[in-house]
């Protein structure tokens, strides 16, 4: 299955709009229903690429939700995933089988989370508590708040409720107020009404100036002088360069040392990340993480297929693809303030040019549509390479966010 299908993801948000985990599934094609073996292969493929022999779980504090069937509850690959970070989703009808109930209870005893789909609100109490740690709440019709009240009234504190699809911010607020614990939907990609954030804050203005100075190969003392205007930026730069991930091997205590050690190209990349993650937007946590995953995925997708050095442009395209939402400005207006290569601008404005299709493919991995397959085919990138890059980008983003 991993050789013919593509992994797509959806973020799970908590009531504070933070990303607490992801749902991963195969992109479903019309007329090609997924079988039990397909779901087993997804677990095995994910385990192979998000668990490292030395580093362990590569997704840090994130939880993964994966669709399951009774036949895979004893799957060897499950033992490779950390139980406290793994949640298997099953339809409630499967619990009618006593063997399935026994297997579920054994997994729960080992720390694996179980999420139940399709349960009646009346069953969210004692009947489900021994078998499930989560229950999926599916909303139908317009009155999401009324449905949420029914579920919230029925739930026990030990059972966490995951709402889907939560498609408007009004519904999100209603569900959060009524005690639902997590939310799945695409609303994080839509502007939040009444959001006061518009334009760049002072920190982002300084970062933008630094980016332009690096692009122009300004002298280190001039870059250092601008950095000194923002103590928080100095702290972040020194923390970054002294981190284990950077691996400089010695303690760097001065800005001049840090800039010299980092080099102009990596400094520019770090500033690109910082420009997006310095947003003060009330709904920015999920947007920022999505942008980081996109940036890295774009870069990885193009590594084999574009000339050396093009990856940096792909990274910038992915990172800036949500900058209009983070800043509350039209993309054209955002790009008027930033000097970027024309091919990057084409990708951001219309998904055109050399980089546009790579950005479009990275975005499609967030949607369960046939776009993933068609875009990958147009770039002549096979499903295995896309899926490996996708999971690698997801893991990379967790370390950046830390």
CSV table of C-alpha atoms in Angstrom, one decimal:
chain,number,residue,atom,x,y,z
A,1,UNK,CA,0.0,0.0,0.0
A,2,UNK,CA,2.8,2.4,0.8
A,3,UNK,CA,4.0,1.8,-2.8
A,4,UNK,CA,0.8,2.9,-4.4
A,5,UNK,CA,-1.0,5.2,-1.9
A,6,UNK,CA,-0.1,8.4,-0.1
A,7,UNK,CA,-0.2,9.4,3.6
A,8,UNK,CA,-2.3,12.4,4.4
A,9,UNK,CA,-2.5,14.1,7.8
A,10,UNK,CA,-4.9,16.2,9.9
A,11,UNK,CA,-3.9,18.0,13.1
A,12,UNK,CA,-5.7,17.5,16.4
A,13,UNK,CA,-6.1,20.7,18.3
A,14,UNK,CA,-6.8,21.2,22.0
A,15,UNK,CA,-9.2,23.9,23.2
A,16,UNK,CA,-6.2,26.4,23.2
A,17,UNK,CA,-5.7,25.7,19.5
A,18,UNK,CA,-2.4,24.0,20.1
A,19,UNK,CA,-1.4,20.9,18.0
A,20,UNK,CA,-1.5,17.9,20.4
A,21,UNK,CA,-1.2,15.2,17.7
A,22,UNK,CA,-2.1,14.1,14.2
A,23,UNK,CA,-4.4,11.7,12.4
A,24,UNK,CA,-2.5,9.8,9.7
A,25,UNK,CA,-4.3,7.8,7.1
A,26,UNK,CA,-4.0,6.6,3.5
A,27,UNK,CA,-5.5,9.0,0.9
A,28,UNK,CA,-8.6,7.2,-0.2
A,29,UNK,CA,-9.4,7.0,-3.9
A,30,UNK,CA,-12.9,6.7,-5.3
A,31,UNK,CA,-13.8,3.1,-5.9
A,32,UNK,CA,-10.7,1.8,-4.0
A,33,UNK,CA,-11.8,1.0,-0.4
A,34,UNK,CA,-9.1,0.3,2.1
A,35,UNK,CA,-8.8,-3.2,3.4
A,36,UNK,CA,-7.6,-4.6,6.7
A,37,UNK,CA,-4.1,-5.3,5.3
A,38,UNK,CA,-3.8,-1.7,4.1
A,39,UNK,CA,-4.3,-0.4,7.6
A,40,UNK,CA,-1.8,-2.8,9.0
A,41,UNK,CA,0.8,-1.6,6.4
A,42,UNK,CA,0.2,2.0,7.5
A,43,UNK,CA,1.0,1.2,11.1
A,44,UNK,CA,4.2,-0.7,10.0
A,45,UNK,CA,5.3,2.1,7.6
A,46,UNK,CA,4.7,4.8,10.2
A,47,UNK,CA,6.6,2.8,12.9
A,48,UNK,CA,9.5,2.4,10.6
A,49,UNK,CA,9.8,6.2,10.0
A,50,UNK,CA,8.9,7.9,13.2
A,51,UNK,CA,10.8,5.7,15.7
A,52,UNK,CA,14.6,5.7,15.6
A,53,UNK,CA,16.7,3.0,17.2
A,54,UNK,CA,18.9,5.6,19.0
A,55,UNK,CA,16.6,8.7,19.3
A,56,UNK,CA,13.4,6.8,20.0
A,57,UNK,CA,10.1,8.6,19.2
A,58,UNK,CA,10.8,11.4,16.7
A,59,UNK,CA,7.5,13.2,17.2
A,60,UNK,CA,8.3,14.3,20.8
A,61,UNK,CA,5.1,15.1,22.7
A,62,UNK,CA,2.7,14.5,19.8
A,63,UNK,CA,0.0,11.7,19.8
A,64,UNK,CA,-0.7,9.8,16.6
A,65,UNK,CA,-4.2,8.6,15.8
A,66,UNK,CA,-4.3,5.7,13.4
A,67,UNK,CA,-7.3,3.8,12.0
A,68,UNK,CA,-7.5,0.2,13.2
A,69,UNK,CA,-9.4,-3.1,12.7
A,70,UNK,CA,-9.6,-6.0,15.1
A,71,UNK,CA,-7.2,-8.1,13.1
A,72,UNK,CA,-4.3,-5.7,13.7
A,73,UNK,CA,-4.7,-5.3,17.5
A,74,UNK,CA,-1.9,-7.8,18.0
A,75,UNK,CA,0.3,-6.5,15.2
A,76,UNK,CA,4.0,-6.6,15.9
A,77,UNK,CA,4.5,-3.1,14.5
A,78,UNK,CA,2.4,-1.8,17.3
A,79,UNK,CA,5.1,-2.7,19.8
A,80,UNK,CA,7.5,-0.4,18.0
A,81,UNK,CA,5.3,2.6,18.7
A,82,UNK,CA,5.3,4.2,22.2
A,83,UNK,CA,2.0,3.2,23.7
A,84,UNK,CA,1.5,6.5,25.5
A,85,UNK,CA,1.7,8.3,22.1
A,86,UNK,CA,-0.4,5.9,20.1
A,87,UNK,CA,-4.2,5.9,19.7
A,88,UNK,CA,-6.0,3.3,17.6
A,89,UNK,CA,-9.4,4.3,16.2
A,90,UNK,CA,-12.1,1.6,16.0
A,91,UNK,CA,-15.8,1.6,15.1
A,92,UNK,CA,-18.0,1.0,18.1
A,93,UNK,CA,-19.6,-2.0,16.4
A,94,UNK,CA,-16.3,-3.9,16.6
A,95,UNK,CA,-16.7,-4.0,20.4
A,96,UNK,CA,-19.6,-6.4,20.1
A,97,UNK,CA,-17.1,-9.2,19.6
A,98,UNK,CA,-15.8,-10.5,22.9
A,99,UNK,CA,-12.4,-11.3,21.5
A,100,UNK,CA,-12.0,-7.7,20.3
A,101,UNK,CA,-13.0,-6.4,23.7
A,102,UNK,CA,-10.4,-8.6,25.3
A,103,UNK,CA,-7.7,-7.4,22.8
A,104,UNK,CA,-8.7,-3.8,23.4
A,105,UNK,CA,-8.5,-4.1,27.2
A,106,UNK,CA,-5.0,-5.7,26.8
A,107,UNK,CA,-3.8,-2.8,24.7
A,108,UNK,CA,-5.2,-0.3,27.2
A,109,UNK,CA,-3.5,-2.1,30.0
A,110,UNK,CA,-0.3,-1.6,28.1
A,111,UNK,CA,-0.9,2.1,27.7
A,112,UNK,CA,-2.2,2.2,24.1
A,113,UNK,CA,-5.0,4.7,23.6
A,114,UNK,CA,-8.3,3.5,22.0
A,115,UNK,CA,-10.7,5.9,20.3
A,116,UNK,CA,-14.2,4.7,19.4
A,117,UNK,CA,-16.1,6.0,16.4
A,118,UNK,CA,-19.9,6.0,15.9
A,119,UNK,CA,-21.0,5.7,19.6
A,120,UNK,CA,-24.4,6.9,20.7
A,121,UNK,CA,-24.1,9.7,23.3
A,122,UNK,CA,-26.0,7.5,25.8
A,123,UNK,CA,-23.1,5.0,25.6
A,124,UNK,CA,-20.4,7.4,26.5
A,125,UNK,CA,-20.6,6.5,30.2
A,126,UNK,CA,-19.9,3.2,31.9
A,127,UNK,CA,-20.5,1.1,28.8
A,128,UNK,CA,-17.5,2.5,27.0
A,129,UNK,CA,-15.1,3.6,29.7
A,130,UNK,CA,-13.5,0.1,30.2
A,131,UNK,CA,-12.6,-0.1,26.5
A,132,UNK,CA,-11.9,3.4,25.3
A,133,UNK,CA,-9.8,6.4,26.3
A,134,UNK,CA,-11.3,8.6,23.5
A,135,UNK,CA,-14.6,8.8,21.8
A,136,UNK,CA,-15.1,10.5,18.4
A,137,UNK,CA,-17.9,12.9,18.1
A,138,UNK,CA,-19.2,13.4,14.6
A,139,UNK,CA,-21.3,16.5,14.0
A,140,UNK,CA,-24.1,16.5,11.4
A,141,UNK,CA,-26.3,19.4,10.5
A,142,UNK,CA,-26.1,23.0,11.5
A,143,UNK,CA,-26.6,23.0,15.3
A,144,UNK,CA,-23.2,21.8,16.3
A,145,UNK,CA,-23.5,23.5,19.7
A,146,UNK,CA,-26.6,21.5,20.6
A,147,UNK,CA,-25.0,18.2,19.6
A,148,UNK,CA,-21.9,19.1,21.6
A,149,UNK,CA,-24.1,19.8,24.7
A,150,UNK,CA,-25.6,16.3,24.4
A,151,UNK,CA,-22.2,14.7,24.2
A,152,UNK,CA,-20.7,16.8,27.0
A,153,UNK,CA,-23.6,16.0,29.3
A,154,UNK,CA,-23.1,12.3,28.7
A,155,UNK,CA,-19.4,12.0,28.9
A,156,UNK,CA,-17.4,10.9,32.0
A,157,UNK,CA,-14.3,12.7,32.9
A,158,UNK,CA,-12.2,9.6,32.1
A,159,UNK,CA,-13.3,9.6,28.5
A,160,UNK,CA,-11.9,12.3,26.2
A,161,UNK,CA,-14.1,13.6,23.4
A,162,UNK,CA,-12.7,14.3,19.9
A,163,UNK,CA,-15.0,16.4,17.7
A,164,UNK,CA,-15.1,16.3,14.0
A,165,UNK,CA,-15.7,18.0,11.6
A,166,UNK,CA,-15.4,21.3,13.5
A,167,UNK,CA,-15.5,23.7,10.5
A,168,UNK,CA,-16.1,27.1,11.9
A,169,UNK,CA,-14.4,29.1,14.7
A,170,UNK,CA,-17.9,29.7,16.3
A,171,UNK,CA,-18.4,25.9,16.6
A,172,UNK,CA,-14.9,25.5,17.9
A,173,UNK,CA,-15.5,28.0,20.7
A,174,UNK,CA,-18.8,26.3,21.6
A,175,UNK,CA,-17.3,22.9,21.7
A,176,UNK,CA,-14.3,24.0,23.8
A,177,UNK,CA,-16.6,25.8,26.3
A,178,UNK,CA,-18.7,22.6,26.6
A,179,UNK,CA,-15.7,20.4,27.5
A,180,UNK,CA,-14.7,18.7,24.3
A,181,UNK,CA,-11.0,17.8,24.5
A,182,UNK,CA,-9.7,17.8,20.9
A,183,UNK,CA,-10.8,18.9,17.5
A,184,UNK,CA,-10.2,17.7,13.9
A,185,UNK,CA,-10.9,19.9,10.9
A,186,UNK,CA,-9.5,22.4,8.5
A,187,UNK,CA,-10.6,25.5,10.3
A,188,UNK,CA,-7.0,26.3,11.4
A,189,UNK,CA,-6.4,27.3,7.7
A,190,UNK,CA,-9.2,29.9,7.8
A,191,UNK,CA,-8.8,33.4,9.3
A,192,UNK,CA,-10.4,33.8,12.7
A,193,UNK,CA,-13.1,36.5,12.7
A,194,UNK,CA,-12.2,39.4,14.9
A,195,UNK,CA,-8.6,38.5,15.0
A,196,UNK,CA,-6.8,41.8,15.8
A,197,UNK,CA,-3.5,40.8,14.4
A,198,UNK,CA,-2.7,42.6,11.1
A,199,UNK,CA,0.8,43.2,9.8
A,200,UNK,CA,4.2,42.6,11.3
A,201,UNK,CA,5.0,43.1,14.9
A,202,UNK,CA,8.3,44.9,16.0
A,203,UNK,CA,10.2,41.6,16.2
A,204,UNK,CA,9.1,40.5,12.7
A,205,UNK,CA,10.1,43.9,11.3
A,206,UNK,CA,13.7,43.5,12.7
A,207,UNK,CA,13.8,39.9,11.4
A,208,UNK,CA,12.8,41.1,7.9
A,209,UNK,CA,15.5,43.8,8.0
A,210,UNK,CA,18.1,41.1,9.0
A,211,UNK,CA,16.9,38.8,6.1
A,212,UNK,CA,17.5,41.6,3.6
A,213,UNK,CA,20.9,42.4,5.1
A,214,UNK,CA,22.0,38.7,4.8
A,215,UNK,CA,20.7,38.6,1.2
A,216,UNK,CA,22.8,41.6,0.5
A,217,UNK,CA,25.9,40.1,2.2
A,218,UNK,CA,26.2,43.0,4.6
A,219,UNK,CA,29.2,43.0,7.0
A,220,UNK,CA,28.9,41.0,10.2
A,221,UNK,CA,29.2,44.1,12.5
A,222,UNK,CA,26.2,45.7,10.7
A,223,UNK,CA,24.1,42.6,11.2
A,224,UNK,CA,25.2,42.4,14.8
A,225,UNK,CA,24.1,46.0,15.4
A,226,UNK,CA,20.6,45.3,14.2
A,227,UNK,CA,20.3,42.1,16.2
A,228,UNK,CA,21.3,44.0,19.4
A,229,UNK,CA,18.0,46.0,19.0
A,230,UNK,CA,16.1,42.9,20.2
A,231,UNK,CA,17.4,41.1,23.2
A,232,UNK,CA,14.9,38.2,22.6
A,233,UNK,CA,16.4,37.6,19.2
A,234,UNK,CA,19.9,37.5,20.7
A,235,UNK,CA,18.8,35.0,23.2
A,236,UNK,CA,17.1,32.8,20.6
A,237,UNK,CA,20.1,32.9,18.3
A,238,UNK,CA,22.6,31.9,21.1
A,239,UNK,CA,20.2,29.2,22.3
A,240,UNK,CA,19.9,27.8,18.8
A,241,UNK,CA,23.6,27.7,18.1
A,242,UNK,CA,24.4,26.2,21.5
A,243,UNK,CA,21.8,23.5,21.1
A,244,UNK,CA,22.6,19.9,20.8
A,245,UNK,CA,20.9,19.9,17.4
A,246,UNK,CA,23.3,22.4,16.0
A,247,UNK,CA,26.3,20.6,17.4
A,248,UNK,CA,28.9,23.3,17.4
A,249,UNK,CA,30.8,21.5,20.1
A,250,UNK,CA,31.7,24.6,22.0
A,251,UNK,CA,29.9,27.3,24.0
A,252,UNK,CA,29.2,30.4,21.8
A,253,UNK,CA,28.6,33.5,23.9
A,254,UNK,CA,28.9,36.4,21.5
A,255,UNK,CA,26.8,37.5,18.5
A,256,UNK,CA,29.8,37.8,16.3
A,257,UNK,CA,30.9,34.3,17.1
A,258,UNK,CA,27.4,33.0,16.5
A,259,UNK,CA,27.0,34.7,13.1
A,260,UNK,CA,30.5,33.5,12.0
A,261,UNK,CA,29.8,30.0,13.2
A,262,UNK,CA,26.4,29.8,11.5
A,263,UNK,CA,27.3,31.3,8.1
A,264,UNK,CA,25.0,33.5,6.0
A,265,UNK,CA,22.9,30.7,4.3
A,266,UNK,CA,22.0,28.9,7.5
A,267,UNK,CA,21.4,32.3,9.2
A,268,UNK,CA,19.0,33.3,6.5
A,269,UNK,CA,17.1,29.9,6.9
A,270,UNK,CA,17.0,30.5,10.7
A,271,UNK,CA,15.5,34.0,10.1
A,272,UNK,CA,12.9,32.6,7.7
A,273,UNK,CA,11.7,30.2,10.5
A,274,UNK,CA,11.8,33.0,13.0
A,275,UNK,CA,9.8,35.4,10.9
A,276,UNK,CA,6.8,33.0,10.8
A,277,UNK,CA,7.1,31.7,14.4
A,278,UNK,CA,7.4,35.3,15.8
A,279,UNK,CA,3.7,35.8,15.1
A,280,UNK,CA,1.5,36.9,18.0
A,281,UNK,CA,-1.7,35.7,16.2
A,282,UNK,CA,-4.2,34.1,18.5
A,283,UNK,CA,-4.5,31.0,16.2
A,284,UNK,CA,-0.9,30.8,15.2
A,285,UNK,CA,0.4,27.7,16.9
A,286,UNK,CA,-1.1,25.3,14.4
A,287,UNK,CA,-0.4,27.6,11.5
A,288,UNK,CA,3.2,27.9,12.5
A,289,UNK,CA,3.7,24.1,12.8
A,290,UNK,CA,1.9,23.6,9.5
A,291,UNK,CA,4.2,26.1,7.8
A,292,UNK,CA,7.3,24.4,9.2
A,293,UNK,CA,6.2,21.0,8.1
A,294,UNK,CA,5.4,22.4,4.6
A,295,UNK,CA,8.7,24.1,4.4
A,296,UNK,CA,10.7,21.0,5.2
A,297,UNK,CA,8.5,18.7,3.0
A,298,UNK,CA,8.9,21.0,0.0
A,299,UNK,CA,12.7,20.9,0.5
A,300,UNK,CA,12.8,17.1,0.8
A,301,UNK,CA,10.5,16.6,-2.2
A,302,UNK,CA,12.8,18.6,-4.4
A,303,UNK,CA,16.2,17.3,-3.1
A,304,UNK,CA,16.5,14.5,-5.7
A,305,UNK,CA,14.8,16.3,-8.6
A,306,UNK,CA,16.2,19.8,-8.6
A,307,UNK,CA,19.8,21.1,-8.7
A,308,UNK,CA,21.8,21.4,-5.5
A,309,UNK,CA,21.0,24.6,-3.7
A,310,UNK,CA,17.4,24.8,-4.9
A,311,UNK,CA,16.2,23.3,-1.6
A,312,UNK,CA,16.6,26.6,0.2
A,313,UNK,CA,14.1,28.3,-2.2
A,314,UNK,CA,11.7,25.5,-1.7
A,315,UNK,CA,12.0,25.8,2.1
A,316,UNK,CA,11.3,29.5,1.9
A,317,UNK,CA,8.2,28.9,-0.4
A,318,UNK,CA,6.8,26.4,2.1
A,319,UNK,CA,7.6,28.5,5.2
A,320,UNK,CA,6.0,31.6,3.7
A,321,UNK,CA,2.9,29.9,2.2
A,322,UNK,CA,0.9,30.7,5.4
A,323,UNK,CA,2.5,34.1,6.1
A,324,UNK,CA,-0.5,35.9,4.8
A,325,UNK,CA,-2.7,34.2,7.4
A,326,UNK,CA,-0.2,34.6,10.2
A,327,UNK,CA,0.1,38.4,9.4
A,328,UNK,CA,-3.5,39.0,8.4
A,329,UNK,CA,-2.5,40.5,5.1
A,330,UNK,CA,-3.0,39.5,1.4
A,331,UNK,CA,-0.1,37.5,0.1
A,332,UNK,CA,0.7,40.1,-2.5
A,333,UNK,CA,1.0,42.8,0.2
A,334,UNK,CA,3.3,40.5,2.2
A,335,UNK,CA,5.5,39.9,-0.7
A,336,UNK,CA,5.8,43.6,-1.4
A,337,UNK,CA,7.8,43.8,1.8
A,338,UNK,CA,10.2,40.9,1.2
A,339,UNK,CA,12.8,40.5,-1.5
A,340,UNK,CA,12.4,37.0,-2.8
A,341,UNK,CA,13.5,35.2,-6.0
A,342,UNK,CA,10.9,35.5,-8.8
A,343,UNK,CA,10.4,31.7,-8.9
A,344,UNK,CA,9.5,31.7,-5.1
A,345,UNK,CA,7.1,34.6,-5.7
A,346,UNK,CA,5.4,32.7,-8.5
A,347,UNK,CA,5.0,29.6,-6.3
A,348,UNK,CA,3.5,31.7,-3.5
A,349,UNK,CA,1.1,33.7,-5.6
A,350,UNK,CA,-0.2,31.0,-8.0
A,351,UNK,CA,1.7,27.7,-7.3
A,352,UNK,CA,3.4,28.3,-10.6
A,353,UNK,CA,7.0,28.2,-11.8
A,354,UNK,CA,9.6,25.6,-10.9
A,355,UNK,CA,8.7,25.5,-7.2
A,356,UNK,CA,4.9,25.8,-7.4
A,357,UNK,CA,4.1,22.1,-7.9
A,358,UNK,CA,6.3,21.1,-5.0
A,359,UNK,CA,4.5,23.5,-2.7
A,360,UNK,CA,1.1,22.3,-4.0
A,361,UNK,CA,2.1,18.7,-3.4
A,362,UNK,CA,3.1,19.5,0.2
A,363,UNK,CA,-0.2,21.3,0.8
A,364,UNK,CA,-2.1,18.3,-0.8
A,365,UNK,CA,-0.6,16.0,1.9
A,366,UNK,CA,-2.9,17.9,4.3
A,367,UNK,CA,-6.0,17.0,2.3
A,368,UNK,CA,-7.7,13.7,1.6
A,369,UNK,CA,-8.1,14.3,-2.2
A,370,UNK,CA,-6.8,12.9,-5.5
A,371,UNK,CA,-4.6,16.0,-5.8
A,372,UNK,CA,-1.8,14.2,-4.0
A,373,UNK,CA,-1.5,11.4,-6.6
A,374,UNK,CA,-1.9,13.7,-9.6
A,375,UNK,CA,0.7,16.2,-8.4
A,376,UNK,CA,3.2,13.6,-7.4
A,377,UNK,CA,2.8,12.0,-10.8
A,378,UNK,CA,3.3,15.3,-12.6
A,379,UNK,CA,6.6,15.6,-10.7
A,380,UNK,CA,7.5,12.0,-11.2
A,381,UNK,CA,7.8,11.3,-7.5
A,382,UNK,CA,6.7,7.9,-6.3
A,383,UNK,CA,4.4,7.4,-3.3
A,384,UNK,CA,7.2,5.8,-1.2
A,385,UNK,CA,9.4,8.9,-1.6
A,386,UNK,CA,6.5,11.3,-0.8
A,387,UNK,CA,5.5,9.3,2.3
A,388,UNK,CA,9.1,9.1,3.6
A,389,UNK,CA,9.6,12.8,3.0
A,390,UNK,CA,6.2,13.5,4.7
A,391,UNK,CA,7.0,11.7,7.9
A,392,UNK,CA,10.6,13.0,8.0
A,393,UNK,CA,9.3,16.6,7.7
A,394,UNK,CA,6.8,15.9,10.5
A,395,UNK,CA,9.5,14.7,12.7
A,396,UNK,CA,11.9,17.6,11.8
A,397,UNK,CA,9.2,20.1,12.6
A,398,UNK,CA,8.9,18.8,16.2
A,399,UNK,CA,12.6,19.5,16.9
A,400,UNK,CA,12.4,23.0,15.4
A,401,UNK,CA,9.3,23.8,17.5
A,402,UNK,CA,11.2,22.7,20.6
